[in-house]
Coordinates of C-alpha atoms and ligand atoms in Angstrom, one line a residue:
Chain A
M1 CA 17.8 32.9 157.2
S2 CA 20.7 35.1 158.2
G3 CA 19.8 38.8 158.6
D4 CA 21.5 40.9 155.9
F5 CA 23.2 38.0 154.0
F6 CA 22.1 37.7 150.4
I7 CA 21.9 34.3 148.8
G8 CA 21.6 34.4 145.1
W9 CA 19.2 31.5 144.7
A10 CA 17.0 32.8 147.5
A11 CA 13.5 33.8 146.3
T12 CA 13.8 37.3 147.7
P13 CA 16.7 39.3 149.1
P14 CA 16.8 39.8 152.9
R15 CA 14.8 42.6 154.3
A16 CA 17.8 44.5 155.6
L17 CA 19.1 44.9 152.0
R18 CA 15.9 46.0 150.4
G19 CA 16.7 49.8 150.8
V20 CA 20.1 49.4 149.0
L21 CA 18.6 47.3 146.3
L22 CA 15.7 49.7 145.8
G23 CA 18.2 52.5 145.4
A24 CA 20.2 50.5 142.9
G25 CA 17.1 49.6 141.0
L26 CA 16.0 53.2 140.8
A27 CA 19.5 54.3 139.7
V28 CA 19.3 51.9 136.8
G29 CA 15.6 52.1 136.0
L30 CA 15.4 55.9 136.2
G31 CA 19.0 57.0 136.1
L32 CA 19.7 55.4 132.7
P33 CA 16.7 57.0 131.0
A34 CA 17.7 60.3 132.5
A35 CA 21.2 60.0 131.1
G36 CA 19.7 59.0 127.7
L37 CA 17.6 62.1 127.7
L38 CA 20.5 64.3 128.6
L39 CA 22.8 62.8 125.9
G40 CA 20.0 62.7 123.3
A41 CA 19.1 66.3 124.0
T42 CA 22.7 67.5 123.7
A43 CA 23.6 65.5 120.6
Q44 CA 24.6 68.1 118.0
D45 CA 25.8 67.8 114.5
P46 CA 29.4 69.0 114.5
A47 CA 28.5 71.2 111.5
P48 CA 27.6 74.6 113.1
P49 CA 24.6 76.6 111.9
G50 CA 25.7 78.4 108.8
Y51 CA 28.0 75.5 107.8
A52 CA 29.5 76.0 104.4
T53 CA 28.0 79.4 103.9
V54 CA 29.7 82.7 103.6
P55 CA 28.9 84.9 106.6
G56 CA 26.1 87.2 105.9
R57 CA 24.9 85.2 102.9
P58 CA 22.2 82.7 103.7
G59 CA 22.7 79.2 102.5
L60 CA 20.4 77.4 100.1
P61 CA 17.2 75.9 101.4
D62 CA 18.2 72.5 102.7
L63 CA 15.3 70.2 101.7
P64 CA 16.1 67.6 99.0
S65 CA 13.9 68.4 96.0
E66 CA 13.3 66.6 92.7
E67 CA 14.5 68.6 89.8
A68 CA 14.8 68.2 86.0
L69 CA 17.7 70.4 84.9
R70 CA 19.5 71.4 81.7
G71 CA 23.0 72.5 81.7
V72 CA 26.6 71.9 80.6
I73 CA 28.8 69.2 81.9
L74 CA 32.1 70.8 83.0
D75 CA 35.1 68.6 83.5
G76 CA 37.4 68.8 86.5
P77 CA 38.4 66.6 89.4
S78 CA 34.8 65.5 89.2
P79 CA 32.2 66.5 86.6
L80 CA 30.0 69.5 87.4
L81 CA 26.7 70.5 86.0
Q82 CA 26.5 74.3 85.2
L83 CA 23.1 75.7 84.4
P84 CA 22.5 78.8 82.3
G85 CA 23.0 81.7 84.7
G86 CA 26.0 80.1 86.4
R87 CA 24.3 77.9 89.1
T88 CA 26.7 74.9 89.4
L89 CA 26.0 71.5 91.0
I90 CA 28.3 68.7 91.9
L91 CA 27.1 65.3 90.7
A92 CA 26.7 61.8 92.1
D93 CA 24.6 58.7 91.8
D94 CA 22.4 57.2 94.5
G95 CA 24.4 55.6 97.3
K96 CA 28.1 55.9 97.6
Y97 CA 28.7 56.1 93.9
G98 CA 30.1 58.9 91.7
P99 CA 28.0 60.0 88.7
T100 CA 27.6 57.5 85.9
L101 CA 28.4 59.5 82.8
D102 CA 30.7 59.3 79.8
R103 CA 33.0 62.1 80.6
D104 CA 34.7 62.2 77.3
A105 CA 31.5 62.2 75.3
L106 CA 29.7 64.7 77.5
R107 CA 32.5 67.2 78.4
G108 CA 31.3 70.7 77.4
R109 CA 28.0 69.4 76.1
M110 CA 24.5 70.5 77.0
V111 CA 22.6 67.7 78.8
A112 CA 19.3 67.0 80.5
A113 CA 19.7 65.6 84.0
E114 CA 17.2 64.5 86.5
G115 CA 17.3 63.6 90.2
F116 CA 17.0 65.1 93.6
V117 CA 19.0 68.0 94.8
L118 CA 20.8 67.9 98.1
R119 CA 21.7 71.2 99.7
R120 CA 23.5 72.3 102.8
G121 CA 25.0 75.7 103.2
S122 CA 26.1 76.6 99.7
I123 CA 26.9 73.0 98.7
E124 CA 24.5 71.8 96.1
M125 CA 24.5 68.3 94.7
L126 CA 22.4 66.7 92.0
V127 CA 21.9 63.0 92.8
L128 CA 21.2 61.6 89.3
R129 CA 18.3 59.3 88.8
Q130 CA 19.9 58.1 85.5
P131 CA 22.8 59.2 83.4
P132 CA 22.4 62.7 81.9
T133 CA 21.2 62.6 78.2
P134 CA 23.1 64.8 75.7
L135 CA 21.0 67.5 74.0
D136 CA 21.6 69.0 70.6
D137 CA 21.6 72.6 71.9
V138 CA 24.9 74.3 71.5
A139 CA 26.6 75.1 74.8
T140 CA 28.9 78.0 75.5
V141 CA 31.3 77.1 78.2
P142 CA 33.0 80.0 79.8
P143 CA 36.7 79.0 80.4
P144 CA 37.8 78.5 84.0
E145 CA 39.0 81.7 85.6
P146 CA 42.4 81.3 87.4
L147 CA 42.3 83.0 90.8
G148 CA 46.0 82.4 91.7
R149 CA 47.6 80.2 94.3
W150 CA 46.0 79.9 97.7
R151 CA 46.8 78.4 101.1
I152 CA 43.6 77.3 102.6
T153 CA 42.6 75.6 105.9
G154 CA 39.5 73.4 106.0
E155 CA 38.3 69.8 106.0
I156 CA 38.2 67.3 103.1
C157 CA 34.6 66.0 103.0
D158 CA 32.5 63.9 100.7
G159 CA 30.2 66.2 98.8
K160 CA 27.2 64.1 99.5
C161 CA 27.3 63.8 103.3
A162 CA 28.7 67.4 103.7
G163 CA 25.9 68.3 101.4
G164 CA 23.4 67.1 104.0
A165 CA 22.8 63.4 103.1
M166 CA 24.0 62.5 106.6
Q167 CA 24.0 64.5 109.8
P168 CA 26.6 64.4 111.1
G169 CA 28.3 64.2 107.8
I170 CA 31.7 65.6 108.7
G171 CA 34.4 65.1 111.3
I172 CA 36.4 62.1 112.5
G173 CA 33.4 60.2 113.7
H174 CA 32.2 60.2 110.1
R175 CA 35.6 59.8 108.5
A176 CA 35.4 56.2 107.5
C177 CA 32.0 56.8 105.9
A178 CA 33.3 59.8 104.0
T179 CA 36.3 57.8 102.8
L180 CA 34.0 55.1 101.5
C181 CA 32.0 57.7 99.6
L182 CA 35.1 59.3 98.1
D183 CA 36.5 55.8 97.2
G184 CA 33.2 55.3 95.3
G185 CA 33.7 58.4 93.2
I186 CA 31.6 60.9 95.1
P187 CA 33.2 64.3 94.5
A188 CA 35.5 65.6 97.3
V189 CA 34.8 69.1 98.6
F190 CA 37.1 71.2 100.7
V191 CA 35.0 73.2 103.3
A192 CA 37.1 76.1 104.2
T193 CA 37.2 77.6 107.7
A194 CA 37.1 81.1 106.2
P195 CA 35.6 82.2 102.9
V196 CA 37.8 82.0 99.8
A197 CA 37.1 84.6 97.1
G198 CA 33.5 84.7 98.4
H199 CA 33.0 80.9 98.6
A200 CA 32.6 78.7 101.6
F201 CA 33.7 75.4 99.8
L202 CA 35.7 74.3 96.9
V203 CA 35.6 71.2 94.7
L204 CA 38.8 69.5 95.5
G205 CA 41.3 67.9 93.2
D206 CA 45.0 67.0 93.3
A207 CA 47.7 69.3 92.1
T208 CA 47.2 68.2 88.5
G209 CA 43.4 68.7 88.6
G210 CA 42.7 65.0 88.9
P211 CA 40.6 63.4 91.6
A212 CA 41.7 64.1 95.2
L213 CA 41.8 60.5 96.1
P214 CA 43.7 58.3 96.6
A215 CA 46.4 60.8 97.3
M216 CA 44.5 62.7 100.0
R217 CA 42.8 59.6 101.6
D218 CA 44.5 59.9 104.9
L219 CA 43.6 63.6 105.3
I220 CA 39.9 63.2 105.3
G221 CA 37.7 64.4 108.1
R222 CA 40.2 66.6 110.0
R223 CA 41.4 70.2 109.8
V224 CA 44.2 70.5 107.2
T225 CA 45.9 73.3 105.4
L226 CA 46.4 72.8 101.6
E227 CA 48.1 74.9 99.0
G228 CA 47.4 75.1 95.3
A229 CA 45.8 76.8 92.4
V230 CA 42.2 78.0 92.7
L231 CA 39.9 78.3 89.6
R232 CA 36.4 79.6 89.2
Q233 CA 34.0 77.5 87.2
G234 CA 30.5 78.8 86.9
N235 CA 29.6 79.8 90.5
T236 CA 31.9 77.2 92.0
L237 CA 35.6 77.2 92.9
V238 CA 37.9 74.3 92.1
F239 CA 41.0 73.7 94.1
H240 CA 44.0 72.0 92.6
A241 CA 45.8 71.2 95.9
A242 CA 49.1 69.7 96.5
M243 CA 49.7 67.2 99.3
P244 CA 50.9 69.1 102.4
Chain B
M1 CA 22.0 20.4 155.6
S2 CA 20.5 22.0 152.5
A3 CA 19.9 21.1 148.9
R4 CA 17.9 24.2 148.2
Q5 CA 20.8 25.7 146.3
V6 CA 19.8 25.9 142.6
P7 CA 22.4 28.1 141.0
V8 CA 21.1 28.3 137.5
A9 CA 17.4 28.5 138.2
W10 CA 15.3 31.6 137.9
S11 CA 14.3 33.2 141.1
P12 CA 12.0 36.2 141.6
A13 CA 15.1 38.3 142.5
K14 CA 16.6 37.3 139.2
W15 CA 13.5 38.3 137.3
A16 CA 13.4 41.6 139.1
Y17 CA 17.1 42.2 138.3
D18 CA 16.5 41.6 134.6
A19 CA 13.3 43.6 134.5
V20 CA 15.0 46.6 136.0
L21 CA 18.0 46.2 133.7
L22 CA 15.8 46.0 130.6
A23 CA 13.6 48.9 131.7
G24 CA 16.8 51.0 132.2
V25 CA 18.1 50.0 128.8
F26 CA 14.9 50.6 126.8
G27 CA 14.2 53.7 128.8
Y28 CA 17.7 55.0 127.9
L29 CA 17.3 54.2 124.2
L30 CA 13.8 55.7 124.0
A31 CA 14.8 58.8 125.9
F32 CA 17.9 59.3 123.7
M33 CA 16.2 58.7 120.3
Q34 CA 12.6 59.9 120.9
L35 CA 12.6 62.5 123.6
G36 CA 16.1 63.9 123.2
P37 CA 15.5 65.2 119.7
L38 CA 12.6 67.2 120.9
L39 CA 15.0 69.2 123.0
Q40 CA 17.9 69.3 120.5
D41 CA 19.2 72.5 119.0
P42 CA 17.1 72.5 115.8
A43 CA 19.9 74.2 113.9
R44 CA 22.2 71.2 114.5
P45 CA 20.0 68.1 114.2
Y46 CA 21.2 64.5 114.1
D47 CA 19.6 62.2 111.5
G48 CA 17.7 59.2 112.9
A49 CA 20.3 56.6 112.0
S50 CA 23.2 58.6 113.5
L51 CA 21.1 59.1 116.6
A52 CA 20.5 55.4 116.9
I53 CA 24.3 54.7 116.5
A54 CA 25.1 57.2 119.2
A55 CA 22.3 56.0 121.5
H56 CA 23.4 52.3 121.3
G57 CA 27.1 53.1 121.5
S58 CA 26.8 55.2 124.6
C59 CA 24.3 52.8 126.2
A60 CA 26.8 49.9 125.8
F61 CA 29.5 52.1 127.3
L62 CA 27.4 52.9 130.4
L63 CA 26.4 49.3 130.9
L64 CA 30.0 48.2 130.6
T65 CA 30.9 50.8 133.2
L66 CA 28.1 49.5 135.5
A67 CA 29.3 45.9 135.1
L68 CA 32.8 46.9 136.0
A69 CA 31.7 49.0 139.0
I70 CA 29.7 46.2 140.7
G71 CA 32.8 44.1 141.5
P72 CA 34.7 46.8 143.5
L73 CA 31.4 48.1 145.0
A74 CA 30.6 44.7 146.4
R75 CA 34.1 44.3 147.7
L76 CA 33.9 47.7 149.5
D77 CA 30.4 47.1 150.8
A78 CA 28.8 43.7 151.0
R79 CA 25.3 45.2 150.7
F80 CA 26.0 45.5 146.9
L81 CA 26.7 41.7 146.6
P82 CA 23.2 41.0 145.2
L83 CA 24.1 43.1 142.2
L84 CA 27.0 40.7 141.5
Y85 CA 24.8 37.7 141.3
N86 CA 23.3 37.8 137.8
R87 CA 26.0 40.2 136.5
R88 CA 26.4 37.9 133.6
H89 CA 22.9 38.9 132.3
L90 CA 24.2 42.5 132.4
G91 CA 27.2 41.4 130.4
V92 CA 25.1 39.7 127.8
V93 CA 22.8 42.7 127.5
T94 CA 25.8 44.9 127.1
F95 CA 27.1 42.8 124.3
L96 CA 23.7 42.8 122.5
V97 CA 23.5 46.6 122.7
A98 CA 27.1 47.0 121.5
L99 CA 26.3 44.6 118.6
T100 CA 23.3 46.7 117.7
H101 CA 25.5 49.7 117.6
A102 CA 27.9 47.9 115.2
M103 CA 25.1 46.7 113.0
E104 CA 23.7 50.2 112.8
V105 CA 27.1 51.6 111.8
L106 CA 27.4 48.8 109.1
G107 CA 24.0 49.6 107.8
W108 CA 24.5 53.4 107.6
H109 CA 28.2 54.3 107.3
F110 CA 29.3 51.2 105.5
A111 CA 26.3 50.4 103.3
Y112 CA 25.1 51.7 99.9
S113 CA 28.6 51.0 98.4
A114 CA 30.2 48.6 96.0
T115 CA 32.5 47.6 98.8
P116 CA 31.1 44.9 101.1
P117 CA 30.3 46.5 104.5
L118 CA 32.7 44.4 106.6
V119 CA 35.6 45.1 104.1
A120 CA 34.6 48.8 104.1
M121 CA 34.6 48.8 107.9
L122 CA 38.2 47.6 108.1
S123 CA 39.7 49.4 105.1
T124 CA 38.5 53.0 105.2
E125 CA 40.5 54.4 108.1
P126 CA 44.1 55.7 107.8
A127 CA 46.7 53.1 108.7
L128 CA 48.4 53.4 112.1
G129 CA 50.6 56.4 112.0
A130 CA 49.3 57.7 108.7
A131 CA 47.1 60.3 110.5
P132 CA 47.1 61.8 114.0
G133 CA 45.5 59.7 116.6
L134 CA 44.5 56.0 116.2
P135 CA 42.1 54.5 113.7
F136 CA 39.1 54.2 116.0
V137 CA 36.9 51.7 114.1
P138 CA 39.2 48.7 114.6
L139 CA 39.4 49.6 118.4
G140 CA 35.6 49.2 118.6
V141 CA 35.6 46.0 116.5
L142 CA 38.2 44.5 118.8
A143 CA 36.2 45.5 121.9
L144 CA 33.1 44.0 120.4
L145 CA 34.9 40.7 119.7
I146 CA 36.0 40.5 123.3
L147 CA 32.5 41.2 124.5
F148 CA 31.3 38.5 122.2
A149 CA 33.8 35.9 123.6
L150 CA 32.8 36.9 127.2
A151 CA 29.0 36.8 126.5
A152 CA 29.3 33.5 124.6
T153 CA 31.2 31.8 127.5
S154 CA 29.1 33.3 130.2
H155 CA 27.1 30.1 130.8
D156 CA 28.0 27.8 133.6
F157 CA 28.8 25.1 131.0
W158 CA 31.8 27.1 130.0
L159 CA 32.8 27.8 133.5
E160 CA 32.9 24.1 134.2
F161 CA 34.5 23.2 130.8
L162 CA 37.3 25.8 131.1
T163 CA 37.7 25.5 134.9
P164 CA 37.1 28.5 137.2
P165 CA 40.7 29.8 137.1
V166 CA 40.8 29.8 133.2
W167 CA 37.3 31.2 133.0
K168 CA 38.1 33.9 135.4
A169 CA 41.3 34.8 133.6
L170 CA 39.4 34.9 130.3
H171 CA 36.7 37.2 131.8
L172 CA 39.4 39.6 133.0
A173 CA 39.6 40.6 129.3
I174 CA 36.7 42.9 130.2
Y175 CA 39.3 45.4 131.3
P176 CA 41.2 45.6 128.0
A177 CA 37.8 45.7 126.3
Y178 CA 36.8 48.7 128.4
A179 CA 40.1 50.5 127.6
L180 CA 39.5 49.8 123.9
V181 CA 36.0 51.3 124.2
V182 CA 37.3 54.4 125.9
A183 CA 40.0 54.7 123.1
H184 CA 37.3 54.0 120.4
V185 CA 35.2 57.0 121.7
A186 CA 38.2 59.2 122.4
F187 CA 39.8 58.8 119.0
G188 CA 36.4 58.7 117.3
S189 CA 33.3 60.7 118.0
L190 CA 34.9 62.7 120.8
Q191 CA 37.2 64.3 118.2
S192 CA 34.2 65.9 116.4
A193 CA 31.7 66.2 119.3
A194 CA 30.0 69.6 119.2
N195 CA 29.5 69.8 123.0
P196 CA 31.2 68.5 126.1
A197 CA 28.5 66.0 127.3
L198 CA 30.1 62.9 125.8
A199 CA 33.6 63.9 127.0
L200 CA 32.3 64.4 130.5
L201 CA 30.4 61.1 130.4
V202 CA 33.4 59.1 129.2
T203 CA 36.0 60.7 131.6
G204 CA 33.6 60.6 134.5
C205 CA 32.8 56.9 134.0
A206 CA 36.5 55.9 133.5
A207 CA 37.6 58.0 136.6
L208 CA 34.8 56.4 138.7
L209 CA 36.0 52.9 137.8
V210 CA 39.6 53.8 138.6
V211 CA 38.7 55.3 142.0
L212 CA 36.4 52.3 142.9
H213 CA 39.1 49.7 141.9
L214 CA 41.8 51.6 143.7
A215 CA 39.7 51.9 146.8
A216 CA 38.9 48.1 146.7
A217 CA 42.5 47.2 146.0
F218 CA 43.8 49.2 149.0
R219 CA 41.4 47.6 151.5
P220 CA 43.4 46.2 154.3
A221 CA 44.3 42.6 153.6
P222 CA 44.3 40.0 156.4
A223 CA 47.5 40.1 158.3
E224 CA 49.9 37.2 157.7
A225 CA 49.4 34.5 160.4
A226 CA 52.4 34.1 162.7
P227 CA 54.1 30.7 162.7
H228 CA 53.7 28.6 165.8
A229 CA 56.7 27.1 167.5
E230 CA 55.5 23.7 166.2
A231 CA 55.9 23.8 162.4
P232 CA 54.0 23.8 160.2
W233 CA 51.2 25.1 162.4
V234 CA 50.4 28.8 162.3
L235 CA 48.5 31.1 164.7
A236 CA 45.0 31.9 163.5
G237 CA 43.9 34.1 166.3
P238 CA 41.6 33.7 169.3
A239 CA 38.6 31.4 168.9
D240 CA 36.4 34.1 170.5
A241 CA 37.1 36.4 167.5
I242 CA 35.0 34.2 165.2
A243 CA 31.4 35.1 165.4
E244 CA 28.7 32.4 165.2
G245 CA 27.8 31.5 161.6
R246 CA 30.7 33.5 160.2
A247 CA 34.4 33.1 159.4
V248 CA 37.8 34.8 159.8
I249 CA 40.1 34.7 156.8
V250 CA 43.7 33.7 157.6
Q251 CA 46.7 34.2 155.4
P252 CA 49.3 31.6 156.2
P253 CA 52.9 32.7 155.2
G254 CA 53.4 31.7 151.5
G255 CA 50.1 29.7 151.3
E256 CA 46.5 30.2 150.1
K257 CA 44.0 32.1 152.2
V258 CA 41.9 29.9 154.5
A259 CA 38.4 30.6 155.9
I260 CA 37.8 29.3 159.5
F261 CA 34.0 29.1 160.2
R262 CA 32.3 28.8 163.5
H263 CA 29.0 26.9 163.7
Q264 CA 27.2 25.7 166.8
G265 CA 30.4 26.0 168.9
R266 CA 32.6 24.1 166.5
L267 CA 35.3 25.3 164.0
S268 CA 36.0 24.1 160.5
A269 CA 38.6 25.4 158.0
V270 CA 38.3 25.4 154.2
T271 CA 40.0 27.2 151.4
N272 CA 38.8 30.8 151.0
L273 CA 38.3 30.2 147.3
C274 CA 34.9 29.0 146.2
A275 CA 34.9 26.1 143.7
H276 CA 32.5 28.0 141.5
Q277 CA 34.2 31.2 140.5
N278 CA 36.8 31.6 143.3
G279 CA 34.4 33.9 145.3
P280 CA 35.7 34.8 148.9
L281 CA 34.0 32.1 151.0
G282 CA 35.3 33.6 154.2
E283 CA 33.0 36.6 153.6
G284 CA 30.0 34.2 153.4
R285 CA 27.9 32.7 156.2
V286 CA 26.8 29.4 157.5
V287 CA 23.2 29.0 156.2
D288 CA 21.2 25.8 156.9
G289 CA 24.3 24.3 158.3
C290 CA 26.4 24.9 155.2
I291 CA 29.1 27.3 154.3
T292 CA 27.4 29.6 151.8
C293 CA 29.4 31.6 149.2
P294 CA 28.6 35.3 149.2
W295 CA 28.8 35.6 145.4
H296 CA 26.3 33.1 144.0
G297 CA 25.3 31.1 147.0
F298 CA 27.1 27.8 146.4
Q299 CA 27.1 25.7 149.6
Y300 CA 29.5 23.3 151.2
R301 CA 29.4 21.1 154.2
L302 CA 31.6 22.3 157.1
E303 CA 33.1 18.9 157.9
D304 CA 34.4 17.8 154.5
G305 CA 34.0 20.8 152.1
C306 CA 31.7 18.9 149.8
A307 CA 28.6 20.5 148.3
P308 CA 25.5 18.7 149.5
P309 CA 24.1 16.1 147.0
P310 CA 23.2 16.3 144.1
Y311 CA 26.0 18.9 143.7
T312 CA 29.6 17.7 143.4
E313 CA 31.9 20.7 144.0
K314 CA 34.6 20.1 146.7
L315 CA 36.8 22.4 148.7
A316 CA 40.2 21.7 150.2
T317 CA 39.9 21.4 154.0
Y318 CA 42.4 22.1 156.7
R319 CA 43.3 20.8 160.2
L320 CA 42.7 22.9 163.3
R321 CA 43.9 22.7 166.9
L322 CA 43.1 24.8 170.0
Q323 CA 45.8 25.9 172.4
E324 CA 44.9 28.2 175.3
G325 CA 42.0 29.8 173.5
Q326 CA 44.1 30.3 170.3
V327 CA 43.2 28.6 167.1
L328 CA 46.1 26.9 165.3
L329 CA 46.0 26.0 161.6
D330 CA 47.9 23.5 159.6
P331 CA 48.3 25.5 156.4
R332 CA 48.8 22.4 154.2
P333 CA 45.5 21.8 152.3
N334 CA 43.9 18.4 152.4
P335 CA 42.7 17.0 149.1
P336 CA 39.3 18.6 148.3
G337 CA 36.5 16.8 150.1
T338 CA 38.7 15.3 152.8
R339 CA 36.7 14.9 156.1
V340 CA 38.2 16.8 159.1
E341 CA 36.3 16.5 162.3
P342 CA 35.2 20.0 163.4
L343 CA 37.1 21.4 166.3
V344 CA 34.8 21.4 169.4
L345 CA 35.2 24.6 171.4
P346 CA 35.1 24.2 175.2
Ligands
FES1 S1 29.1 30.7 144.4 FE1 30.0 31.7 142.7 S2 31.9 32.1 143.4 FE2 31.1 31.1 145.0

């Protein structure tokens, strides 16, 4: 056979080419795993440590935990559950579904709600196992406290993935997923780049206080500046933002 | 004469090629998904499904880069030619890894919803112009469809069915597919990447491919053969310049390139384009008395350009003459398979 000439159907490559082929084999057989290790080791959630927390104030522990809670259903762009003492949770069902509850019947009522609690930073979501059941107890709902008009920079996220259901759960790479969540009724949250009245995130609605979507669908996942009225409900802020 | 050529059979070299390729791919995925997390910043962890999405996506990108680098590498240095043989297996593996990436995205980002996953995949990004940048999901879908078309037609059946020029033109779609993949990453995960590793990888790979292709494109082409006083003959250079068992490639003015081979003191001329995939025959050798293509080893007889039986491929042949040690070529091709008595050198 002919020195260094490789013929594809030959059983073995010519001796003169074995060095090059060994090099290429090692580059693929060892180089690819090395590249995988490098990229796997440097893969980082775009959410930095301390995401959705106010500097100096530790976030909530981030393990999902089963909880049976009692509280008042507050209305807004999406319903909230406010517990006695002011702890306020955003609500959703399992999967990419908003909470199943009769908003008109439960607005301002005391309910029992069960599910698991997702937490990241100061975002806290109760993923309902079943619709909350109304209780006879009388609820005292403090009225929302207006905090004036604000111009805030941040990212529109779905409360569930930003709340830790997915990591990464924010950013453009996750935008389509977040949009599907928000289309399904998961509450929209606005994670601010700097704290707003002592809060790292706000429940987001449109200028009239209705759901943020569909109006803000094209703004999801990237840094935007929105302007509108901010209200305090329980220990959560609600942002009635206008389209920029 | 040889009938050893068995282009679609499995040879030990082919097994070794595939074994190394699969070891590299599985090694990459294992290192990315199992070992990488052990070294990750624990404050910024990835969940398992997202890690698998990133691992398969980046693996497919690297394999695609590799597939595209082999062509120019082999043109620049013939020692890389063995990597070209069997490149189709690399292409099919690339498609399967990219498909796994897509299935993982469908099962994570586009699942758990009332909207069917495929509908969700195509309806959840802002329309073109509605947000800065491009919607990156459709870019990836388009690239995957191209990879599918290429993988599905990678078998020799399709090569024969479509004819080599059409098949080759179709498979050039690998370049737009690569551009789509780069855009898919650039307008997608790069936008929210927390560290520069991915950006460095993508720009490094794309730059490497551009440099390799430019270097291969600017290799000196064979000079155009000068016309002889007696038309249509052209001057193909001194007979001595052709080494035994090898060829010179001649570019007649306005015609196709011709390969002139020397074997046992006789010269024969055939088209430079292999009947298989238009490989450069003139860069091949005479092996077992047959012209042997450097790309996949198809063989042709010197005297009539026909593949030895049972194969049926045929090359166009050309007439040669000798005048004072200079080879003269008639640049008008004979119908493929036409017998031309080899030119006996004194
Ligand atoms: S053998 Fe495949 S191109 Fe020649």
